């Protein structure tokens, strides 16, 4: 009859989340005993031995006893349970009346050592013990032996005992066969996934579930996870869990795990589990930009960010602009967003943009957003709009500044020689103007500046020359006296305090033009006049620089008497004229007489002298002292005659200043006559003598 030692882990695995099984422990640790002996049972959970509130079962019948230990003497299947554990595996304990039994230690785990004990009722009579496995001798040993059975080992063990009796004969006893049913060190693992139906893109936790009996808690397990034929994570680890941060839908995939011990080396594999990841269609497609809409500046990079609020798996993103058939770009990736960079955008890149996302359920479009660019201003152009070709003081000119490119609003500033004149804003872009009433100080260089907060640009310089009409000139006399003497030289000084050069000055005596002179660089001009009695009266001057003539106020001048020098000059002149006339008369009489005597032949060879040679020719003219004075010739010194202008008040005869020169340069009276003739006017001598 076979003796079965039932060390069963039933049903072989423990459901996830259940309490660990209790372990029934025997003392002594043999599941086979002789009748009349007792065995004490203890119930142990995964923490320690329980001493109270233990439930006991004999052949599946509950026993009333609830203490932590139970003494038995009847054969049968025993089980126990504590408050912190589930029902233990059953243990079959037999009490036999045989003379020889083979005992195995309890509990027995796979590849763990099991002690076999061959025991007789009279141990002292046994001389030799022999152990057998499947009828084959293992060893002859007069003590216990150790074996290492595998899990689900179907081998049968027995032993024999021999000795001698009192009559000198030998005897042999054989035990019943024993089949050791070995308990698993740990059950085959089971792979579980949490969540059991994961959503694509979400994390998933894989657990390789198995357990070790409490009395083998010193044994360490290692775990490894697989997807199809590829190991996941870092390979073998001490943790029974593996965290997968993100799952992707690739159809149903086969997952499994392995658990192993190092000593003894036991490897067990879980069944394969098909895990299907659920794919979520994309939704909530949105397009954003960097920089934000309205802050993009021409020349910067534009980043288009397409994102989805929901959606799993591989997503294909594409970017589009209205009016363009081709997409701007396309990307496929396992992410909830993607971006496209457009480098150095230009003004023509402005428009309405949108993106699309697709994870094999059809593209979903985002809303359209309008992309506008802020364009820095270009260098402006300054133009000066004037009412005439040459700007004149008092004119109103328009300073016009315009930048051909630039996002509004644009602030324009105007400068004269880098001094601000004012500013004007163009809220919608374009141009701006500033009106300026001109004064003489406004001549110079002008520029303008454009600023739209994206940079400041300055125009080129534009020059403006302002012509100032002449002011009323002021006439002054030098010397500045109300009365002057005949023969004095008078300087007429005319000056306009304001007026752009060149300035032409005209001088008038009783509204009759005396002459003109130019001041090419502005300022005043002078006119010198040698006075006569006719020069008494009112004087004035005019100034003109092409923008209108201006007249001075009149200045009166009274000329009285002759100067001493002038009287002397006139007296000498009159005497000279009289002597000349007498000389001419005497000469005429002598010539007449000479002609009469020559015709009659009575011309004496020597008048008033004794005969002799002919006298020298000079004797014919008389003595030098009686010679006629040389004729004086009037030579002009300078003239103030000018062509009249359209604004002249009337014509006047030329006024010529002359000096009297004699015919004989060796005349001893030369110096006196030159002084007398200095400044003398071209008036006939006789008339002058009669006047004075």
XYZ file of C-alpha atoms in Angstrom:
692
model
C 0.000 0.000 0.000
C 1.402 3.382 -1.044
C 1.866 6.074 1.508
C 1.240 9.487 -0.100
C 2.694 12.525 1.509
C 0.480 15.313 0.263
C 2.354 18.552 0.300
C 0.111 20.321 -2.175
C -0.052 23.945 -3.185
C -3.573 24.015 -4.450
C -4.896 25.394 -6.677
C -1.297 26.326 -7.584
C -1.557 30.145 -7.676
C -3.036 32.861 -5.547
C -5.450 35.433 -6.994
C -4.169 38.972 -7.090
C -5.189 40.953 -4.052
C -6.015 37.868 -1.928
C -4.565 37.252 1.540
C -1.443 35.078 1.546
C -1.901 31.464 2.455
C -1.285 30.217 5.958
C 1.331 27.502 6.438
C 0.720 24.419 8.596
C 3.828 23.365 10.520
C 4.345 19.902 12.187
C 6.227 19.163 15.383
C 8.002 16.808 15.148
C 8.374 17.640 11.458
C 7.325 14.187 10.176
C 4.050 13.585 8.439
C 4.165 9.795 9.299
C 4.133 8.466 12.847
C 3.378 5.253 14.779
C -0.007 4.726 16.242
C -0.189 5.873 19.816
C 2.051 8.903 19.090
C 0.843 12.502 18.866
C 1.791 15.333 16.518
C 1.428 19.039 17.341
C 0.213 21.354 14.569
C 1.011 25.093 14.373
C -0.603 27.665 12.020
C 1.761 30.296 10.625
C 0.977 33.277 8.418
C 3.406 35.474 6.519
C 4.263 37.397 9.698
C 4.729 34.779 12.431
C 3.059 31.924 14.284
C -0.492 32.777 15.288
C -1.437 31.937 18.872
C -5.124 32.749 18.841
C -8.106 33.152 16.566
C -6.990 30.208 14.424
C -9.484 28.135 12.479
C -8.678 24.412 12.191
C -10.083 21.879 9.745
C -9.915 18.051 9.731
C -10.914 16.474 6.444
C -12.603 19.825 5.545
C -14.635 19.734 8.812
C -14.139 22.740 11.090
C -12.878 22.015 14.564
C -13.962 24.042 17.589
C -10.546 24.640 18.922
C -9.249 28.151 18.178
C -5.933 28.216 19.991
C -2.645 28.593 18.160
C -1.699 24.890 18.277
C -3.467 21.572 17.846
C -2.377 18.076 19.023
C -3.579 15.224 16.851
C -3.373 11.421 16.905
C -5.729 10.566 14.067
C -4.820 10.226 10.432
C -6.356 12.621 7.924
C -5.976 15.956 6.020
C -5.497 19.000 8.223
C -5.722 22.755 7.282
C -5.687 26.080 9.171
C -6.380 29.781 8.675
C -5.609 32.987 10.606
C -7.146 36.455 10.552
C -4.263 37.721 8.402
C -4.111 34.824 5.953
C -6.215 32.591 3.790
C -6.716 28.808 4.179
C -3.490 26.807 4.128
C -2.774 23.916 1.796
C -3.845 20.522 3.268
C -1.278 18.291 5.048
C -1.899 14.526 5.187
C -0.700 13.036 8.490
C -0.717 9.232 8.955
C -0.451 7.166 12.126
C 0.665 3.577 11.135
C 0.895 0.280 13.038
C 3.783 -1.061 10.805
C 7.091 -2.144 12.382
C 9.176 -0.053 9.890
C 8.181 3.300 8.339
C 9.956 5.742 5.993
C 9.474 9.317 7.129
C 10.061 12.558 5.074
C 10.556 15.982 6.596
C 7.777 18.575 6.218
C 7.423 20.856 4.345
C 9.335 19.855 1.198
C 9.976 22.521 -1.504
C 11.328 22.000 -4.980
C 15.072 21.622 -5.143
C 15.182 22.063 -1.393
C 16.672 19.339 0.770
C 14.327 16.682 2.152
C 15.432 14.445 5.034
C 14.485 10.749 4.747
C 14.363 8.745 7.984
C 14.022 4.963 8.136
C 12.511 4.235 11.592
C 11.596 0.998 13.305
C 9.665 0.281 16.444
C 12.797 -1.149 17.997
C 15.630 1.015 16.846
C 18.205 -0.850 18.873
C 17.622 -4.031 16.966
C 18.395 -2.509 13.607
C 21.927 -3.096 12.426
C 21.744 -1.775 8.853
C 19.448 0.566 6.881
C 19.297 0.767 3.093
C 17.439 3.472 1.061
C 15.938 2.967 -2.410
C 14.578 5.206 -5.150
C 12.401 3.537 -7.737
C 13.700 0.152 -6.560
C 17.276 1.218 -7.046
C 19.595 1.346 -4.118
C 20.592 4.804 -3.144
C 22.741 4.155 -0.145
C 23.279 1.893 2.817
C 23.590 4.104 5.801
C 22.636 3.540 9.369
C 21.184 7.024 9.752
C 19.118 9.660 7.906
C 19.869 10.711 4.331
C 19.122 13.900 2.347
C 17.582 14.082 -1.116
C 16.687 17.016 -3.405
C 13.514 16.145 -5.273
C 12.159 18.220 -8.172
C 8.684 19.619 -8.335
C 6.180 17.043 -9.525
C 8.749 14.295 -8.987
C 6.920 10.920 -9.332
C 9.743 8.870 -7.794
C 8.922 6.267 -5.111
C 11.155 5.823 -2.093
C 11.383 2.986 0.463
C 13.872 1.573 2.952
C 14.882 -1.725 4.511
C 16.198 -2.561 7.977
C 18.104 -5.699 8.933
C 19.516 -7.294 12.068
C 20.150 -10.642 13.890
C 17.963 -12.468 16.304
C 18.879 -14.270 19.499
C 19.286 -17.503 17.664
C 21.941 -16.043 15.424
C 19.783 -15.711 12.370
C 19.338 -12.500 10.310
C 16.084 -10.684 9.609
C 14.991 -7.862 7.236
C 12.003 -5.481 7.299
C 10.780 -3.306 4.386
C 8.810 -0.055 4.686
C 5.841 0.958 2.625
C 6.659 2.906 -0.570
C 6.648 6.718 -0.121
C 5.959 9.187 -2.875
C 7.158 12.650 -1.938
C 4.853 15.291 -3.407
C 7.094 18.383 -3.448
C 5.583 21.843 -2.981
C 6.494 24.652 -5.373
C 8.992 27.116 -4.004
C 6.919 29.752 -5.781
C 4.126 29.321 -8.288
C 4.468 30.284 -11.951
C 3.991 34.029 -12.225
C 0.944 35.685 -13.710
C 1.294 38.937 -15.707
C -1.289 41.616 -15.033
C -1.649 45.110 -16.531
C -3.011 48.195 -14.851
C -5.146 49.548 -16.367
C -6.222 46.346 -18.024
C -7.307 48.273 -21.167
C -4.809 51.136 -21.396
C -5.387 54.231 -23.488
C -2.745 55.097 -26.028
C -0.356 57.704 -24.732
C -1.132 56.961 -21.071
C 1.142 55.059 -18.640
C 0.699 51.374 -17.889
C 2.014 49.222 -15.025
C 2.907 45.564 -15.584
C 3.035 43.255 -12.542
C 4.601 39.798 -12.448
C 2.585 38.145 -9.657
C 3.870 35.198 -7.607
C 4.644 34.547 -3.955
C 6.989 32.729 -1.612
C 5.906 30.654 1.413
C 6.529 32.382 4.762
C 9.284 30.008 5.834
C 11.214 30.793 2.619
C 11.062 34.556 2.943
C 14.864 34.647 2.907
C 14.754 33.592 -0.743
C 14.989 36.491 -3.222
C 13.136 36.607 -6.511
C 14.104 38.500 -9.678
C 11.772 39.545 -12.497
C 11.975 40.356 -16.194
C 9.270 41.626 -18.571
C 8.871 41.016 -22.282
C 6.884 42.390 -25.207
C 6.792 39.842 -27.972
C 10.445 38.779 -28.075
C 11.988 41.967 -26.713
C 12.884 42.596 -23.111
C 11.439 45.749 -21.583
C 13.108 48.129 -19.203
C 16.590 47.388 -17.908
C 16.158 43.590 -17.885
C 16.237 41.605 -14.640
C 15.327 43.528 -11.498
C 14.199 42.853 -7.936
C 10.875 44.634 -8.475
C 7.836 42.638 -9.601
C 6.483 45.789 -11.331
C 7.447 47.674 -14.506
C 6.204 51.202 -15.236
C 5.690 52.016 -18.929
C 5.386 55.830 -19.138
C 3.565 55.932 -22.459
C 1.794 53.253 -24.426
C 1.192 53.304 -28.160
C -1.367 51.494 -30.211
C 0.223 48.989 -32.541
C -2.542 46.404 -32.487
C -2.735 43.678 -29.874
C 0.710 42.857 -28.459
C 1.839 39.836 -26.453
C 3.297 40.589 -23.038
C 4.792 38.077 -20.556
C 7.210 37.923 -17.634
C 9.636 35.618 -15.902
C 10.549 35.095 -12.216
C 13.636 33.341 -10.939
C 15.629 32.535 -7.825
C 19.389 32.647 -7.758
C 19.944 29.831 -5.214
C 18.573 27.403 -6.022
C 18.268 28.462 -9.657
C 14.594 28.140 -10.528
C 13.093 29.981 -13.523
C 9.377 30.203 -14.232
C 7.526 31.932 -17.030
C 4.088 33.431 -17.004
C 1.484 32.707 -19.655
C 1.404 35.259 -22.500
C -1.190 38.012 -22.215
C -2.599 39.907 -25.166
C -2.854 43.607 -24.242
C -4.620 45.915 -26.656
C -3.964 49.654 -26.309
C -6.998 51.786 -27.032
C -6.453 54.637 -29.533
C -8.239 57.990 -28.986
C -8.974 60.088 -32.105
C -7.462 63.576 -32.158
C -9.624 66.494 -31.083
C -9.221 70.082 -30.004
C -6.636 70.993 -32.651
C -5.183 74.417 -31.938
C -2.601 76.628 -33.642
C -0.406 79.032 -31.678
C 2.507 81.235 -32.671
C 5.755 82.424 -31.171
C 6.050 85.386 -30.922
C 2.401 85.926 -30.113
C 0.065 87.235 -32.769
C 0.640 90.960 -33.301
C 4.189 90.929 -31.937
C 6.023 89.456 -34.916
C 8.628 91.769 -36.437
C 9.766 91.442 -40.018
C 13.017 89.503 -40.219
C 12.337 87.401 -37.110
C 11.630 83.650 -37.088
C 7.984 82.579 -36.867
C 7.229 79.359 -34.949
C 3.845 77.704 -35.643
C 2.822 75.326 -32.828
C 0.071 72.814 -33.633
C -1.333 70.916 -30.653
C -4.237 68.581 -29.866
C -6.252 68.517 -26.659
C -6.862 64.768 -27.011
C -5.623 62.034 -29.254
C -3.299 59.082 -28.975
C -0.782 57.292 -31.097
C 1.285 58.596 -33.941
C -0.073 61.947 -35.072
C 0.685 63.569 -38.413
C 0.753 67.384 -38.270
C 0.655 69.722 -41.252
C 0.667 73.514 -41.580
C -1.106 75.603 -44.217
C -1.651 79.178 -45.382
C -4.806 80.285 -47.139
C -4.316 80.781 -50.827
C -1.481 78.263 -51.076
C -2.200 74.753 -52.352
C 0.963 73.221 -50.932
C 1.428 72.702 -47.223
C 4.139 74.673 -45.463
C 5.446 71.564 -43.727
C 4.552 68.134 -42.335
C 5.704 66.143 -39.281
C 4.739 62.730 -37.872
C 5.547 61.980 -34.247
C 4.228 60.414 -31.058
C 3.435 63.674 -29.316
C 0.484 65.909 -28.616
C 2.146 68.899 -30.271
C 4.591 69.759 -33.005
C 6.095 72.973 -34.288
C 7.212 74.419 -37.604
C 9.764 77.235 -37.853
C 9.646 79.766 -40.697
C 12.932 81.655 -40.814
C 13.223 85.404 -41.467
C 9.609 86.180 -42.310
C 8.879 88.953 -44.781
C 5.887 91.179 -45.317
C 4.592 88.840 -48.029
C 4.386 86.043 -45.447
C 1.452 87.733 -43.723
C -1.909 85.977 -44.067
C -4.284 83.467 -42.488
C -2.729 80.258 -41.199
C -4.126 76.959 -39.893
C -2.888 73.439 -39.083
C -4.252 69.899 -39.295
C -3.708 66.793 -37.116
C -4.435 63.173 -38.053
C -3.909 59.841 -36.205
C -5.401 57.637 -38.926
C -8.994 58.674 -38.230
C -8.922 61.609 -40.674
C -7.446 65.121 -40.411
C -8.906 67.603 -37.945
C -8.340 71.319 -38.694
C -7.579 74.132 -36.303
C -9.130 77.566 -36.368
C -7.516 80.092 -38.666
C -5.407 82.844 -37.220
C -4.240 85.963 -39.000
C -0.511 86.592 -38.952
C 0.513 90.225 -39.292
C 4.022 91.588 -39.294
C 5.327 94.685 -37.643
C 7.659 96.252 -40.178
C 10.438 98.591 -39.000
C 10.370 101.945 -40.732
C 12.600 102.507 -43.716
C 14.753 105.647 -43.922
C 12.284 108.482 -44.615
C 12.506 110.969 -47.434
C 12.222 114.676 -46.619
C 10.876 117.086 -49.213
C 10.315 120.808 -48.767
C 7.278 122.159 -50.558
C 7.536 125.920 -51.161
C 5.285 128.394 -52.987
C 8.115 129.507 -55.322
C 11.410 128.223 -56.537
C 13.351 130.471 -54.153
C 12.087 130.567 -50.584
C 11.537 134.073 -49.303
C 11.249 135.239 -45.758
C 7.616 135.215 -44.767
C 6.717 132.288 -47.014
C 5.026 129.264 -45.448
C 6.741 126.043 -46.481
C 5.629 122.490 -45.843
C 8.158 120.004 -44.528
C 6.953 116.645 -45.858
C 8.411 113.432 -44.396
C 7.488 109.967 -45.603
C 8.820 106.457 -44.920
C 7.964 104.117 -47.763
C 7.758 101.090 -45.415
C 6.866 100.684 -41.767
C 3.991 99.492 -39.616
C 1.757 102.203 -38.170
C 1.579 104.256 -36.111
C 4.633 106.216 -37.192
C 5.878 109.263 -35.306
C 7.744 111.793 -37.427
C 10.081 114.420 -35.979
C 11.472 117.382 -37.908
C 14.882 118.983 -37.311
C 16.663 122.165 -38.349
C 20.399 121.797 -37.865
C 19.612 118.874 -35.465
C 17.392 121.123 -33.359
C 13.849 119.718 -33.045
C 11.179 121.796 -34.754
C 8.185 119.641 -33.924
C 6.592 116.254 -34.490
C 3.595 114.781 -36.246
C 2.011 111.336 -36.046
C 0.701 109.119 -38.836
C -1.699 106.730 -37.032
C -2.358 104.746 -40.210
C 1.138 104.999 -41.609
C 2.168 107.017 -44.632
C 3.366 110.594 -44.479
C 3.304 113.565 -42.145
C 3.899 117.277 -42.627
C 4.912 120.326 -40.656
C 4.238 123.893 -41.815
C 6.877 126.488 -41.143
C 6.669 130.287 -41.549
C 10.118 131.297 -42.714
C 12.426 133.825 -41.187
C 16.002 134.611 -42.083
C 17.201 132.266 -39.325
C 15.538 129.297 -41.015
C 18.213 128.943 -43.658
C 20.262 125.763 -43.223
C 19.968 121.986 -43.283
C 16.755 120.136 -42.522
C 16.086 116.475 -41.769
C 13.310 114.302 -40.417
C 13.091 111.160 -38.321
C 10.628 108.228 -38.426
C 9.947 105.989 -35.416
C 7.368 103.207 -35.000
C 8.890 101.747 -31.796
C 10.769 99.161 -33.877
C 13.686 101.420 -34.621
C 14.467 105.020 -35.557
C 15.486 106.055 -39.071
C 16.802 109.449 -40.160
C 16.418 111.069 -43.574
C 19.160 112.686 -45.589
C 19.833 116.401 -45.098
C 17.978 118.873 -47.308
C 19.343 122.411 -47.566
C 17.071 125.439 -47.641
C 18.300 128.923 -48.529
C 15.970 131.765 -47.587
C 16.141 135.062 -49.416
C 15.316 138.044 -47.236
C 13.848 141.164 -48.907
C 15.799 144.288 -48.199
C 14.606 146.545 -45.462
C 14.278 150.310 -45.848
C 17.840 151.548 -46.241
C 19.287 154.391 -44.202
C 21.166 157.196 -45.967
C 23.946 158.917 -44.078
C 26.267 161.738 -45.149
C 29.940 161.922 -44.377
C 30.764 164.413 -43.082
C 27.473 164.445 -41.273
C 26.630 168.175 -41.490
C 23.544 170.039 -42.559
C 25.610 172.592 -44.526
C 28.574 171.973 -46.809
C 30.880 174.203 -48.816
C 31.239 174.124 -52.521
C 34.159 171.918 -53.492
C 33.845 169.587 -50.550
C 33.805 165.856 -51.287
C 30.725 164.281 -49.774
C 30.308 160.522 -49.146
C 26.771 159.248 -49.501
C 26.462 156.008 -47.424
C 23.384 153.811 -48.023
C 22.801 150.643 -45.966
C 19.884 148.220 -45.527
C 20.006 146.473 -42.167
C 18.388 143.320 -43.562
C 18.352 141.686 -46.937
C 19.958 138.782 -48.771
C 22.941 139.654 -50.988
C 23.688 140.817 -53.564
C 22.086 144.231 -52.993
C 22.079 147.020 -55.584
C 22.009 150.535 -54.186
C 20.819 153.653 -56.117
C 21.553 157.231 -55.078
C 19.205 160.141 -55.836
C 19.390 163.941 -55.745
C 15.941 165.442 -55.941
C 14.707 162.171 -57.417
C 17.361 162.314 -60.098
C 19.665 159.277 -60.219
C 23.227 160.099 -59.341
C 24.471 156.522 -59.805
C 24.421 153.029 -58.333
C 26.760 150.563 -56.764
C 26.508 146.888 -55.729
C 27.155 145.113 -52.417
C 27.723 141.483 -53.518
C 28.036 140.227 -49.938
C 25.420 142.456 -48.371
C 25.977 145.386 -46.110
C 26.084 149.010 -47.291
C 27.577 150.925 -50.225
C 28.997 154.450 -50.703
C 28.995 157.123 -53.399
C 31.395 160.102 -53.391
C 30.299 163.507 -54.713
C 32.348 166.710 -55.243
C 29.926 169.452 -54.289
C 28.808 172.415 -56.321
C 26.106 174.927 -55.604
C 23.684 172.890 -57.678
C 24.102 169.997 -55.208
C 22.004 171.653 -52.565
C 18.700 169.862 -52.001
C 17.256 166.519 -50.867
C 19.111 163.227 -51.165
C 17.845 159.669 -50.873
C 18.846 156.117 -51.777
C 17.176 152.864 -52.754
C 18.048 149.207 -52.181
C 16.976 146.224 -54.249
C 17.927 142.498 -54.133
C 15.364 141.284 -56.653
C 12.573 140.914 -54.100
C 11.360 144.504 -54.211
C 12.976 147.911 -53.954
C 12.997 149.930 -50.763
C 13.728 153.664 -50.411
C 15.339 155.555 -47.616
C 14.074 158.701 -46.058
C 15.316 161.962 -47.624
C 18.249 163.860 -46.198
C 18.595 167.616 -46.920
C 21.907 169.285 -47.707
C 22.536 173.044 -48.074
C 25.711 174.230 -49.901
C 26.829 177.831 -49.225
C 29.824 180.103 -50.435
C 33.230 179.151 -51.722
C 36.032 177.773 -49.817
C 39.356 179.730 -49.650
C 41.087 177.233 -51.767
C 38.320 177.433 -54.329
C 38.581 181.315 -54.537
C 42.281 181.055 -55.122
C 41.783 178.499 -57.812
C 39.185 180.626 -59.592
C 41.322 183.834 -59.406
C 44.295 182.092 -60.922
C 42.060 180.708 -63.597
C 40.570 184.117 -64.514
C 44.022 185.767 -64.728
C 45.251 182.923 -66.851
C 42.332 183.290 -69.181
C 42.855 187.104 -69.496
C 46.572 186.712 -70.206
C 45.810 184.140 -72.787
C 43.352 186.460 -74.483
C 45.882 189.364 -74.485
C 48.573 187.119 -75.854
C 46.341 185.965 -78.630
C 45.453 189.588 -79.551
C 49.116 190.686 -79.614
C 50.084 187.750 -81.715
C 47.344 188.474 -84.181
C 48.524 192.141 -84.545
C 52.119 191.177 -85.112
C 51.270 188.567 -87.661
C 49.156 191.111 -89.586
C 51.895 193.668 -89.580
C 54.485 191.153 -90.632
C 52.432 190.050 -93.578
C 51.952 193.768 -94.686
C 55.649 194.581 -94.476
C 56.639 191.434 -96.336
C 54.374 192.278 -99.201
C 55.880 195.845 -99.482
C 59.426 194.624 -98.950
C 60.026 196.878 -96.044
C 60.515 194.299 -93.395
C 63.505 195.306 -91.342
C 65.988 192.561 -90.650
C 66.512 193.723 -87.116
C 63.992 195.605 -85.278
C 65.406 198.066 -82.850
C 69.041 196.899 -83.381
C 72.100 197.578 -85.436
C 72.698 195.755 -88.689
C 74.234 192.405 -88.348
C 73.293 188.767 -88.756
C 69.701 187.533 -88.560
C 68.356 187.179 -85.079
C 67.415 183.684 -83.741
C 64.007 182.383 -84.474
C 62.867 182.873 -80.892
C 63.226 186.580 -81.260
C 60.272 186.521 -83.582
C 57.973 185.596 -80.679
C 59.039 188.186 -78.288
C 60.525 187.587 -74.872
C 59.614 184.696 -72.891
C 57.918 186.836 -70.344
C 55.622 188.137 -72.983
C 54.804 184.872 -74.502
C 51.137 183.874 -74.339
C 50.222 181.411 -71.796
C 49.741 177.852 -72.957
C 46.152 176.805 -73.789
C 44.555 174.704 -71.062
C 42.819 171.413 -72.034
C 40.018 169.977 -69.904
C 40.738 166.293 -69.159
C 37.916 164.221 -67.571
C 38.725 162.577 -64.259
C 35.687 160.267 -63.793
C 32.029 160.169 -64.626
C 28.977 159.147 -62.544
C 26.730 158.654 -65.504
C 24.726 155.368 -65.324
C 22.027 153.626 -67.256
C 18.688 154.174 -65.571
C 16.741 151.148 -64.170
C 13.071 150.623 -64.661
C 12.414 152.112 -61.273
C 14.488 155.322 -61.941
C 12.666 158.558 -61.437
C 14.096 160.409 -64.440
C 17.095 160.934 -66.666
C 19.942 163.270 -65.886
C 22.911 164.608 -67.900
C 26.308 163.161 -67.204
C 28.325 164.909 -64.488
C 31.991 164.881 -65.447
C 34.802 165.770 -63.098
C 37.913 167.180 -64.859
C 41.273 168.894 -64.294
C 42.973 171.708 -66.289
C 46.330 170.835 -67.946
C 48.735 173.335 -69.634
C 50.444 172.856 -72.973
C 53.978 173.717 -71.755
C 55.202 171.286 -69.173
C 58.141 173.504 -68.293
C 56.008 176.461 -67.300
C 57.253 177.717 -63.919
C 53.692 178.480 -62.884
C 52.731 174.800 -63.388
C 52.240 173.957 -59.779
C 50.053 176.949 -59.028
C 47.896 176.320 -62.042
C 47.471 172.630 -61.224
C 46.328 173.499 -57.722
C 43.922 176.046 -59.166
C 42.547 173.529 -61.634
C 42.151 170.730 -59.084
C 38.506 169.834 -58.745
C 37.538 172.493 -61.187
C 34.406 171.934 -63.177
C 34.114 171.976 -66.949
C 32.631 175.536 -67.084
C 33.829 178.063 -69.807
C 36.438 180.450 -68.427
C 34.696 183.599 -69.555
C 31.495 182.543 -68.078
C 33.217 181.621 -64.841
C 34.935 184.970 -64.683
C 31.697 186.805 -65.276
C 29.975 184.780 -62.594
C 32.559 185.610 -60.003
